[in-house]
Short mmCIF file of C-alpha atoms in Angstrom, two decimals:
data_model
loop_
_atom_site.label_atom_id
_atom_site.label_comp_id
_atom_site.label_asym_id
_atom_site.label_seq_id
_atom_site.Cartn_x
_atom_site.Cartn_y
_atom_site.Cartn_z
CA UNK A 509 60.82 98.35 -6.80
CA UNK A 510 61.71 99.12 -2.89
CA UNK A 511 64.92 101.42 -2.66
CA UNK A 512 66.88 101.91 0.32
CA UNK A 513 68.70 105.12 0.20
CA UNK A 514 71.03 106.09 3.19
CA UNK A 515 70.80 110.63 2.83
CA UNK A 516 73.06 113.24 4.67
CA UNK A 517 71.94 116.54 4.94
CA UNK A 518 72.18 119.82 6.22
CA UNK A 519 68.61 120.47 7.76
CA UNK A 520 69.40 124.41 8.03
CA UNK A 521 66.66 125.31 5.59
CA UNK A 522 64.05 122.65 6.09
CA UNK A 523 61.24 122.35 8.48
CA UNK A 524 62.10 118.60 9.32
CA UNK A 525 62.24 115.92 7.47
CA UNK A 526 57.91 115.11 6.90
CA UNK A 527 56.29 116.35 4.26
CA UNK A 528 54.08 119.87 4.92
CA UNK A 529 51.75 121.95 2.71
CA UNK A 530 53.66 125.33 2.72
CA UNK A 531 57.48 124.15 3.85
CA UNK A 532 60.82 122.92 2.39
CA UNK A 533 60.97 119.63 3.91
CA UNK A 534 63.60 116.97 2.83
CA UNK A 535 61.06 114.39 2.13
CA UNK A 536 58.79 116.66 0.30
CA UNK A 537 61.91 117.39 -1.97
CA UNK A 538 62.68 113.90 -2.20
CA UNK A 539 59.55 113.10 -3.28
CA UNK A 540 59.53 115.76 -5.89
CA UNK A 541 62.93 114.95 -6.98
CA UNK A 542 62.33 110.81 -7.28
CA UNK A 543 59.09 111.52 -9.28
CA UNK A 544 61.19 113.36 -11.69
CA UNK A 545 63.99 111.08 -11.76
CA UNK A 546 61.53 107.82 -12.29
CA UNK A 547 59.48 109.73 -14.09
CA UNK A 548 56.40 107.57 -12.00
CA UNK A 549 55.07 108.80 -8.64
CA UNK A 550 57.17 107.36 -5.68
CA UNK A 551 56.59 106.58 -2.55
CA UNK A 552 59.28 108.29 0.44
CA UNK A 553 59.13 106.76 4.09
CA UNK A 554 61.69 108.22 6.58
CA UNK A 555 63.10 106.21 9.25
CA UNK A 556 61.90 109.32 11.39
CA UNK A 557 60.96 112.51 11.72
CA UNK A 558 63.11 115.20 12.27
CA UNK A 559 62.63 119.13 13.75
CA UNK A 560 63.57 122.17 12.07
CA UNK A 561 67.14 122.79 11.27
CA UNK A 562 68.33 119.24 12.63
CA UNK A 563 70.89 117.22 10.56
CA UNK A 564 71.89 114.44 9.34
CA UNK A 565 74.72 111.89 8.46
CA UNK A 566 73.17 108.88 7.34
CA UNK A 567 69.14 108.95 7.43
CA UNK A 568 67.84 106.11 5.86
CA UNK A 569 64.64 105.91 3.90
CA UNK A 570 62.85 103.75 1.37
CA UNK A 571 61.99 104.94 -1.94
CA UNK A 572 58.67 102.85 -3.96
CA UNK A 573 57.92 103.26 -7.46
CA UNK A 574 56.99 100.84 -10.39
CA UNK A 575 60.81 101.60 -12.18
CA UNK A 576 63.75 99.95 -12.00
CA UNK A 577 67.35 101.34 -12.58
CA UNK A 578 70.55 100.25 -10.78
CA UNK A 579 71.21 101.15 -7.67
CA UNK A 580 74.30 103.18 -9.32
CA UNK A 581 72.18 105.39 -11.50
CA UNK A 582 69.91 105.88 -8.41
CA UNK A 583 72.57 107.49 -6.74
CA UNK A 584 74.15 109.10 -9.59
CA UNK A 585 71.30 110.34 -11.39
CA UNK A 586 68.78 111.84 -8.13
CA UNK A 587 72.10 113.66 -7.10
CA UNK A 588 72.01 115.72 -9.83
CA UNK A 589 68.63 116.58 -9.38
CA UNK A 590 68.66 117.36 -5.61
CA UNK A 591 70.07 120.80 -4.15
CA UNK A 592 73.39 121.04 -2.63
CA UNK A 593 72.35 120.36 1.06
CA UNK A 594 70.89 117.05 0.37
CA UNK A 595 73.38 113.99 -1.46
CA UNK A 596 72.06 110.73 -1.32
CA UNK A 597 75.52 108.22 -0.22
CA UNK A 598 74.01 104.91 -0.60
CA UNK A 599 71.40 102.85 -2.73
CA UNK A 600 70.04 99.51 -2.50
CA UNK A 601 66.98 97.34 -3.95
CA UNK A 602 65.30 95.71 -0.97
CA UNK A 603 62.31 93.57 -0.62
CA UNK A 604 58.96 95.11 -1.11
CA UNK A 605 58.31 94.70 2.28
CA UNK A 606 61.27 96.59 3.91
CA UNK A 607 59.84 99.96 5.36
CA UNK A 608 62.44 102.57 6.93
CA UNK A 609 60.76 103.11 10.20
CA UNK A 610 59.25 100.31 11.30
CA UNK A 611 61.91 98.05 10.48
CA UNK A 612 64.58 99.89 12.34
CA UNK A 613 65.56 98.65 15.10
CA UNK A 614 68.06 101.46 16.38
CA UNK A 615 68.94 104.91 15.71
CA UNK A 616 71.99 106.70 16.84
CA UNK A 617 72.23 110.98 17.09
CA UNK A 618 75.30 113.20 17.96
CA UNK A 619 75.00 116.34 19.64
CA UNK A 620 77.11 119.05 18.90
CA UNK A 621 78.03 121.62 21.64
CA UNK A 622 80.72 124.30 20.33
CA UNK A 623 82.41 124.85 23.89
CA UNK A 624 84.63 127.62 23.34
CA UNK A 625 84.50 131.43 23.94
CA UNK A 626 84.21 132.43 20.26
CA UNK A 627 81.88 131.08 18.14
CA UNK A 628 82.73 129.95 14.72
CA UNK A 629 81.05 131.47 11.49
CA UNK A 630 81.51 127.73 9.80
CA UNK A 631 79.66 126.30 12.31
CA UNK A 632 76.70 128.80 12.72
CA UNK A 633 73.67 126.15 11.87
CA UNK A 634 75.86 123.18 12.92
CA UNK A 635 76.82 123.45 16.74
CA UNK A 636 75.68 124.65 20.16
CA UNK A 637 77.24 127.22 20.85
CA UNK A 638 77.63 126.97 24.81
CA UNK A 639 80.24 129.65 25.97
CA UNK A 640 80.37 128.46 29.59
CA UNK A 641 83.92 126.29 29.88
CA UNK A 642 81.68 122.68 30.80
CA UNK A 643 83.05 119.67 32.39
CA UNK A 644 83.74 116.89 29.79
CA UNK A 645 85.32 113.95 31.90
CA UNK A 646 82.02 114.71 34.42
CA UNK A 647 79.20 114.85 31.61
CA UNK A 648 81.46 111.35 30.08
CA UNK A 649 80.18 109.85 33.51
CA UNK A 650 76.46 111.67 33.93
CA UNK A 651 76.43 110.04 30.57
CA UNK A 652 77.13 106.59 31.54
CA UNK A 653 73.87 106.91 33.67
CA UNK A 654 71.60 107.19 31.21
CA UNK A 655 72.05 103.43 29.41
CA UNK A 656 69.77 100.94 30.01
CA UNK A 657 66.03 100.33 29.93
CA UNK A 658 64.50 103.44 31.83
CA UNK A 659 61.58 105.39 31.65
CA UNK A 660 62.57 108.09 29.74
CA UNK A 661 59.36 110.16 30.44
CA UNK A 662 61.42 113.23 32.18
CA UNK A 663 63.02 113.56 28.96
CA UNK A 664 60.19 114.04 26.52
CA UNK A 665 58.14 117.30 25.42
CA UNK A 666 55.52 118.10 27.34
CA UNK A 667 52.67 118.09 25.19
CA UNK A 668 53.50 114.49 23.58
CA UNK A 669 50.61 111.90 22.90
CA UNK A 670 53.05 108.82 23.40
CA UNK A 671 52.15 106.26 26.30
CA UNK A 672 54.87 103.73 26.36
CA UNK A 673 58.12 106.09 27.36
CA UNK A 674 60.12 103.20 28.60
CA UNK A 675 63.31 102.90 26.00
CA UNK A 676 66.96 100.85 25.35
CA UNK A 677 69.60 103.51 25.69
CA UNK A 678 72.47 100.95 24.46
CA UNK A 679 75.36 103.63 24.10
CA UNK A 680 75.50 107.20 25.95
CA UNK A 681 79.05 108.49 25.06
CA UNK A 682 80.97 112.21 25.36
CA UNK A 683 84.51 113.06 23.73
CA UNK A 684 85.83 116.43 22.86
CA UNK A 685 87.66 117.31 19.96
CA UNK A 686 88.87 121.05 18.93
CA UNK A 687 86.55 122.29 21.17
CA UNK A 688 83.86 120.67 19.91
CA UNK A 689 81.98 118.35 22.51
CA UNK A 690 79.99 115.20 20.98
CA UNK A 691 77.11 113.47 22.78
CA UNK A 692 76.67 109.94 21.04
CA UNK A 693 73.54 108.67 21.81
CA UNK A 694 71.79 104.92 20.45
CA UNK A 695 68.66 103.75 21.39
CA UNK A 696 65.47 101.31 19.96
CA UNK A 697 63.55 104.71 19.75
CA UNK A 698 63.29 107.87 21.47
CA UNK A 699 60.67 110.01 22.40
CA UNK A 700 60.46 113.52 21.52
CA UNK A 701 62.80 115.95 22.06
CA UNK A 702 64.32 113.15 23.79
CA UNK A 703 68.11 113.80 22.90
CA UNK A 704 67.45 117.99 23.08
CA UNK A 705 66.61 117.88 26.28
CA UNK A 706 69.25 114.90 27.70
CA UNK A 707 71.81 117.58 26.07
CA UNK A 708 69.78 120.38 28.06
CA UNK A 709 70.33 118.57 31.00
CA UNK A 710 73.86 116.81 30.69
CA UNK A 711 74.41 120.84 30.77
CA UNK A 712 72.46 121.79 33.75
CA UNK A 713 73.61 119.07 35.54
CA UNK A 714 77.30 120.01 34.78
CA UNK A 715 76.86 123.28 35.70
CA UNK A 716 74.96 122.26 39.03
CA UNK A 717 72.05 124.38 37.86
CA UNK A 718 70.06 121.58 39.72
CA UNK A 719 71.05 119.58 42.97
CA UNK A 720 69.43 116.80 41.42
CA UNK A 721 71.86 113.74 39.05
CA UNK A 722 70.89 112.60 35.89
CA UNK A 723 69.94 108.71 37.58
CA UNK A 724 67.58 111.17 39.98
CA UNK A 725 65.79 112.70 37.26
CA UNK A 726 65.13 109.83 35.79
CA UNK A 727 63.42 108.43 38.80
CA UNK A 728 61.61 111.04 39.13
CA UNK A 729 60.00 110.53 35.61
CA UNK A 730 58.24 114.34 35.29
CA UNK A 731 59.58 116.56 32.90
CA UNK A 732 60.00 119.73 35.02
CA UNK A 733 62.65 118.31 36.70
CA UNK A 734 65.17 118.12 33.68
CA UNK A 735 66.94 120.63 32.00
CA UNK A 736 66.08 123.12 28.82
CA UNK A 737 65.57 121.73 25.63
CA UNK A 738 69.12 121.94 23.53
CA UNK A 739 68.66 124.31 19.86
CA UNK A 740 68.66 122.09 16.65
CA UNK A 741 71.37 123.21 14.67
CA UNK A 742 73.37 120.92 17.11
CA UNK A 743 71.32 117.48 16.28
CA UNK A 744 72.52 114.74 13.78
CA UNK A 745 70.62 111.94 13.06
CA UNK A 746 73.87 109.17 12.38
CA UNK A 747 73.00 106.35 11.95
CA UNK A 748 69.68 104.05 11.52
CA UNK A 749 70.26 100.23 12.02
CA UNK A 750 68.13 97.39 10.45
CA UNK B 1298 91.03 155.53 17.96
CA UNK B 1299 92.09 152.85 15.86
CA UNK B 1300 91.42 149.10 16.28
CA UNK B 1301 93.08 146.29 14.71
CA UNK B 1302 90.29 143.37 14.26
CA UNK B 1303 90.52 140.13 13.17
CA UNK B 1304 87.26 138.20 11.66
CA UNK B 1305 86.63 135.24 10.19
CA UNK B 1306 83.40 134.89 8.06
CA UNK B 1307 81.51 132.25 6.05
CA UNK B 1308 81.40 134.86 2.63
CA UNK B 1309 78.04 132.08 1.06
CA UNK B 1310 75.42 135.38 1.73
CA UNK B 1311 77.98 138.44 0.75
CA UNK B 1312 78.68 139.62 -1.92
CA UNK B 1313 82.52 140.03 -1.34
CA UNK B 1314 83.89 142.18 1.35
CA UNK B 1315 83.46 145.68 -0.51
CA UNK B 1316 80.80 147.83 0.19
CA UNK B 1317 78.21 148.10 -1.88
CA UNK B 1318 74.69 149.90 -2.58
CA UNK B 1319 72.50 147.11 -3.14
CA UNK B 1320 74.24 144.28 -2.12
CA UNK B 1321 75.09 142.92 1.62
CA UNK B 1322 78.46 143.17 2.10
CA UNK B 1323 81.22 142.20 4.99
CA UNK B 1324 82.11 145.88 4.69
CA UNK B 1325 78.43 147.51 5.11
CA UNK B 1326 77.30 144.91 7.56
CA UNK B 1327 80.83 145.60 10.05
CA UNK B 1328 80.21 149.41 9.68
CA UNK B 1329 76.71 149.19 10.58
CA UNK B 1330 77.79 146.96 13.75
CA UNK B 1331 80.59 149.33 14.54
CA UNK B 1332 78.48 152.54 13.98
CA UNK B 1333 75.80 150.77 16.33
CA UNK B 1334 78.06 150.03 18.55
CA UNK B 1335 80.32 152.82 18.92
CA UNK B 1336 77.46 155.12 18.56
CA UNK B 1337 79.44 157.47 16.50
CA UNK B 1338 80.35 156.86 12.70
CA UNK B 1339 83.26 154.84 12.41
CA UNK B 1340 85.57 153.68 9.15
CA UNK B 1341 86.24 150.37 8.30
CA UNK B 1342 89.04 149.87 6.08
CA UNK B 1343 89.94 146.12 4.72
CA UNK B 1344 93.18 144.66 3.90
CA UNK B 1345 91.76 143.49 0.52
CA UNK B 1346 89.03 143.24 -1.39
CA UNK B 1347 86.97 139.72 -1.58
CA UNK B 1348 84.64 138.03 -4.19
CA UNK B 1349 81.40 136.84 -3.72
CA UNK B 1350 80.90 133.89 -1.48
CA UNK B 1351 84.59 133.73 -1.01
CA UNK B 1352 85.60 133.15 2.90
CA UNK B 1353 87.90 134.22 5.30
CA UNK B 1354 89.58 132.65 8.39
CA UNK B 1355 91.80 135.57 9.77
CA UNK B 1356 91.06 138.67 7.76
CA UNK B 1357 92.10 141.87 8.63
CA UNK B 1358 91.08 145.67 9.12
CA UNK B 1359 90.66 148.61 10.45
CA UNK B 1360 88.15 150.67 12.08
CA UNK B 1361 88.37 154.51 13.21
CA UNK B 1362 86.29 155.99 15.46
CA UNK B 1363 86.60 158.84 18.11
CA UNK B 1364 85.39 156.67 21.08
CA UNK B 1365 87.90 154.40 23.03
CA UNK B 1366 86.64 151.14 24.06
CA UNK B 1367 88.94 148.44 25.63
CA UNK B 1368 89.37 145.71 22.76
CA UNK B 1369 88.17 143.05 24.88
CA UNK B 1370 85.11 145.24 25.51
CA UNK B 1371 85.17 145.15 20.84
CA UNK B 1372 85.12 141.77 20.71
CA UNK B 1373 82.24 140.70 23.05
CA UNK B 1374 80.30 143.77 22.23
CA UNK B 1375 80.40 144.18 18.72
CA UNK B 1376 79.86 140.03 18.45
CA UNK B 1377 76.47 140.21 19.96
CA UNK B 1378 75.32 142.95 17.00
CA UNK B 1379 77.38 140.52 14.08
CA UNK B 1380 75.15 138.09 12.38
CA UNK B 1381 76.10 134.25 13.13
CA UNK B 1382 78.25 134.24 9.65
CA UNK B 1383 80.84 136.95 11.06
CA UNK B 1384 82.50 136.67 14.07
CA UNK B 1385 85.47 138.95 15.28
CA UNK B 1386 88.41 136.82 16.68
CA UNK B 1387 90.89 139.67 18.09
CA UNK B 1388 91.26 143.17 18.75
CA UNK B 1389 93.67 145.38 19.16
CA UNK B 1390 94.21 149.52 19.35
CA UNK B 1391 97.08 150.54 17.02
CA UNK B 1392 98.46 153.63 16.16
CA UNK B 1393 96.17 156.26 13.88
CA UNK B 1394 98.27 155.26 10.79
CA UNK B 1395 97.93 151.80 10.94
CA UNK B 1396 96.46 151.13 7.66
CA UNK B 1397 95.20 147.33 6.65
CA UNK B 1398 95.68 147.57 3.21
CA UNK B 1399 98.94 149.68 2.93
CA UNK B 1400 100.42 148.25 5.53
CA UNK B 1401 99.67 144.53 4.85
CA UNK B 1402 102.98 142.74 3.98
CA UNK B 1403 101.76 139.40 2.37
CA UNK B 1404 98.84 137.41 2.38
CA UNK B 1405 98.05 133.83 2.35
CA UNK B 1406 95.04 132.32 1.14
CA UNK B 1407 93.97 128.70 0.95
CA UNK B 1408 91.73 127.29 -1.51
CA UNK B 1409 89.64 123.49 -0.59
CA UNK B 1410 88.83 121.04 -3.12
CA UNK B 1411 86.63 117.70 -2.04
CA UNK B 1412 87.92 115.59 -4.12
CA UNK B 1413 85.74 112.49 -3.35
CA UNK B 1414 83.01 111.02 -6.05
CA UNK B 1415 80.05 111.89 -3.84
CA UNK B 1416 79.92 115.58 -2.44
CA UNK B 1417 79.25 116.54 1.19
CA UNK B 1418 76.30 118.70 1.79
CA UNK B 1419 77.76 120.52 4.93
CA UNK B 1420 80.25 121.90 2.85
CA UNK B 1421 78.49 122.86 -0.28
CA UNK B 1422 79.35 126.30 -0.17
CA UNK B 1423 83.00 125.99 1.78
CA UNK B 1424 84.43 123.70 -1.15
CA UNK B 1425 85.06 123.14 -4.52
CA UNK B 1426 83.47 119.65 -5.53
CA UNK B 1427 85.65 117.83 -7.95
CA UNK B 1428 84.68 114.29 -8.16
CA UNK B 1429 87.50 113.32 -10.61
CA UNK B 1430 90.10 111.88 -8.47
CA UNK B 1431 93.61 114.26 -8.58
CA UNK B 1432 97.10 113.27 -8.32
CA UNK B 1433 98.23 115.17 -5.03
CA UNK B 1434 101.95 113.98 -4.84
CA UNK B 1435 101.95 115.54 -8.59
CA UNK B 1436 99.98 118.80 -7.71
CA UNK B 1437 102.62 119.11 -4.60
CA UNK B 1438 105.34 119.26 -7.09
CA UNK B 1439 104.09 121.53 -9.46
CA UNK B 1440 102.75 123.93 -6.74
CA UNK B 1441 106.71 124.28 -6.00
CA UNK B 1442 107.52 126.45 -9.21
CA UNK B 1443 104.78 128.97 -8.70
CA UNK B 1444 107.46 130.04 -5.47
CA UNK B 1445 109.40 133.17 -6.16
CA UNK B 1446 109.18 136.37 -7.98
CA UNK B 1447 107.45 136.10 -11.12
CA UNK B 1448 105.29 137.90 -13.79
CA UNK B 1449 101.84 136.37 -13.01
CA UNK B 1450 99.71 137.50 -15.59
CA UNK B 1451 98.98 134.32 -17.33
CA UNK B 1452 96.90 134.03 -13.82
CA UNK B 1453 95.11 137.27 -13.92
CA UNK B 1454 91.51 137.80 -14.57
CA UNK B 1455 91.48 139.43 -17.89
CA UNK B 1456 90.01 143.31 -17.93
CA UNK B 1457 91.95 144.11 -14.66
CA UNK B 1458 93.76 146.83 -14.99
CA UNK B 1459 96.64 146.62 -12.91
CA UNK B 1460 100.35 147.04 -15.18
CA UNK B 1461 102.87 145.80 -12.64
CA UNK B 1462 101.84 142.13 -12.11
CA UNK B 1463 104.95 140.68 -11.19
CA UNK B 1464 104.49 139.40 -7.03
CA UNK B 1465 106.36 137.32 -5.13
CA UNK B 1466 104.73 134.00 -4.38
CA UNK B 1467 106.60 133.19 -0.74
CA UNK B 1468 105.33 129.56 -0.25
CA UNK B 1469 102.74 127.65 -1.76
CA UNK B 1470 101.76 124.05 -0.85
CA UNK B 1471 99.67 121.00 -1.16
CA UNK B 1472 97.95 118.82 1.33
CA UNK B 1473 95.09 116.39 1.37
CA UNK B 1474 93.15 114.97 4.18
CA UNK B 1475 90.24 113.62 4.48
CA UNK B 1476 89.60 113.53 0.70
CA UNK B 1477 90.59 117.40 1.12
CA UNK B 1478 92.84 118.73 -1.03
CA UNK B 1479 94.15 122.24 0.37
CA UNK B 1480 96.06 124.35 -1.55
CA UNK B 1481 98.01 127.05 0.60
CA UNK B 1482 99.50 129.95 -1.00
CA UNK B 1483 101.44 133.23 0.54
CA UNK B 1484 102.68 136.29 -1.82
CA UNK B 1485 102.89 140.03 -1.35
CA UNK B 1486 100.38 140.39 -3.57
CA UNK B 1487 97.68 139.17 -5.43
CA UNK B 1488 96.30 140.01 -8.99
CA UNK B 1489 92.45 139.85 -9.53
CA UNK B 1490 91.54 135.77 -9.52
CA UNK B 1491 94.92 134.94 -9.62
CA UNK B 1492 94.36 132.28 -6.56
CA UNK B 1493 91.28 130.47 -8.41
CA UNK B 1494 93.30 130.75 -11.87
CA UNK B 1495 96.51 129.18 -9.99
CA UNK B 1496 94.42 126.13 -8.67
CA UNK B 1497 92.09 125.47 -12.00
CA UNK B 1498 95.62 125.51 -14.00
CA UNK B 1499 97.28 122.87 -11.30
CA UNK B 1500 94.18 120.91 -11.84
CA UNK B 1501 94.50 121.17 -15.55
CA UNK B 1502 97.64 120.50 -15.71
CA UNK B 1503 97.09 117.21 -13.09
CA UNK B 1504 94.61 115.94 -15.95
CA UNK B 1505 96.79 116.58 -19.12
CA UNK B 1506 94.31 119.10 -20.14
CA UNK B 1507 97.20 121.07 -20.96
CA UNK B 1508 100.76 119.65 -22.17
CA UNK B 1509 102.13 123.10 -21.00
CA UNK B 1510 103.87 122.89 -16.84
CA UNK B 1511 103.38 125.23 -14.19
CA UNK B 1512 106.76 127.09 -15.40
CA UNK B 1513 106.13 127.36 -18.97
CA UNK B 1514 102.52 128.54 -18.62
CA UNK B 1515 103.99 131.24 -16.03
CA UNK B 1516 107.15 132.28 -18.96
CA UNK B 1517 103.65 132.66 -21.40
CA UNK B 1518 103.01 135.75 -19.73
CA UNK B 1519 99.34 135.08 -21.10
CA UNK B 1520 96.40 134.40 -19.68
CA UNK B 1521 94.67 131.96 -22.59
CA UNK B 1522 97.80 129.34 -21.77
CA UNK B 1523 96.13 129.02 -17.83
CA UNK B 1524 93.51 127.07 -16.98
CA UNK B 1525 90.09 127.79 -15.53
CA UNK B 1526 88.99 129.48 -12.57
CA UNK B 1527 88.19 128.00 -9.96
CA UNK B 1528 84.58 128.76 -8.19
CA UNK B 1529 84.66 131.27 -5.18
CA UNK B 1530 83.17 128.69 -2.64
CA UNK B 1531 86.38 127.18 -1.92
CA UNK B 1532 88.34 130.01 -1.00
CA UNK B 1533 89.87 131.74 1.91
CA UNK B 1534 91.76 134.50 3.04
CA UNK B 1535 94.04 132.75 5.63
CA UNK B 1536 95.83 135.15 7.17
CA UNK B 1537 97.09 139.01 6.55
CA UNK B 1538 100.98 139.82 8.19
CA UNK B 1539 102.07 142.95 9.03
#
């Protein structure tokens, strides 16, 4: 049987979502928690990887393994087993053929960025905390700049193997709530670091730390021209479409 | 000199706001800050005790020291030494007898139950998960005859010691949002647990656990007629008035 489970979960204590040796991981305690549920060795793919301490709302994954139990008592029964910081919202039985990342065909992430004096104790591993008063109806428009098909090569970690850096932004969106500024960002894929350091440089940009606009930097498709790369504790992954 | 601060913390790695030996404590971890800070030994007086991993939004105390620092100069300074789960919100210098126990004229807590089937993993520690749903239009109602002066020991932990348990319950009221139920309660006083005793009994009393109301398990004058207390993680100290 192929499951399709849809996970939020607070990444404060994990290193990511893939699997390592000597590291809480999400997957590796999914794995670990669906071999004791099934009792029978499953199989977890993510829709993507995810860095230490980043978040999530509704990851989606895919869950093989030779039992079968209602998508009900999925849900019901590996809840109990996993920890508090990991609840698993949805279950479905999908074709055997359905695999969470390379069947998705877009992924959406919020940023977080707590934009007030004080920070908030409730929100220590969840926000930004960005002092600085920033600009919201500006960074709504620098935003606007980024959709389309681009090369989004200024916007990836140096160090990356990938080739192809030429993505779909289909939605780049800002609002502010309590304080609390959201980037909404939806793409086919991203490259890494890709949404830290947009964030990074929605901020620069609003501050005018750099004479340069976020359509420029794009053009200019080298990495030293964009801004720092954005902490984790503000990154959710929301949403992964099929 | 005597300041006036106002914190909120998230209590999940405390144990309680009392100082102890071998524990971390809101208490030990704000006098090492201030006595860092100050550099000279200062006294940190609360305006109430807390359990472990119970929160606070506006909590109140004191701290003496002989060196005179302008509050705003508190606030930013003493935030940079506080770890990410504390966070001082105000500060002001009162007179040398200010005291933020004795002087404290009534309290209000609030107390947050998720009352949705599946939990929510970023607030594992910040509520009490209760998955079976609650009737809040009924819980409203029988909130309404905890108000006034009563004899509250039916909702007093039992081994306390304290003989004069009649306090003065000024408001205390029901909301939900969100699949949030918040229960807000303001009194003079408090007995030991009498907050998470007060909202297990509404909830046993929503689900017919008990055929005993509000008022009659209050006239018991006995604990064993209440219902069961609630877990710490869903508590706050609101606010402290002077």
């Amino acid at each position: 049987m192929n499951y399709k489970l849809t996970l939020a979960f607070d990444g404060k204590e994990y290193s990511g979502w893939q699997f390592q040796k000597n590291a809480p991981t999400v997957q590796g305690k999914l794995t670990e928690v669906a071999n004791k549920f099934f009792s029978s060795s499953a199989t977890v793919t993510g829709c993507s990887r995810t860095d230490s301490g980043v978040h999530a709302e509704n990851y989606v994954c895919n869950v093989k393994t030779d039992r079968e139990i209602s998508p009900t008592g999925v849900v019901k029964g590996m809840n109990t087993f996993l920890p508090p910081d990991i609840v698993i919202k949805e279950c479905e039985i999908v074709p055997d053929t359905f695999h969470a990342r390379y069947d998705c065909k877009s992924k959406e992430y919020r940023y977080k960025i707590l934009n007030t004096e004080t920070r908030d104790p409730f929100l220590a591993s969840r926000v930004l905390h960005f002092p600085q008063p920033l600009d919201v109806e500006k960074m709504k428009k620098d935003a606007e700049s980024l959709v389309g098909k681009h090369d989004f090569v200024s916007f990836m970690a140096t160090g990356s193997k990938i080739t192809d850096t030429v993505r779909t932004i289909y939605k780049a969106e800002v609002e502010e709530n309590d304080g609390i500024i959201t980037f909404s960002v939806s793409a086919d894929g991203f490259l890494y670091n890709m949404v830290r350091i947009i964030v990074g440089t929605l901020i620069d940009v609003n501050l005018n730390r750099t004479s340069l606009t976020i359509k420029e930097i794009i053009e200019k498709k080298d990495r030293t021209y964009a801004g720092f790369t954005a902490g984790p504790s503000g990154l959710y992954l929301y949403k992964a479409e099929y």
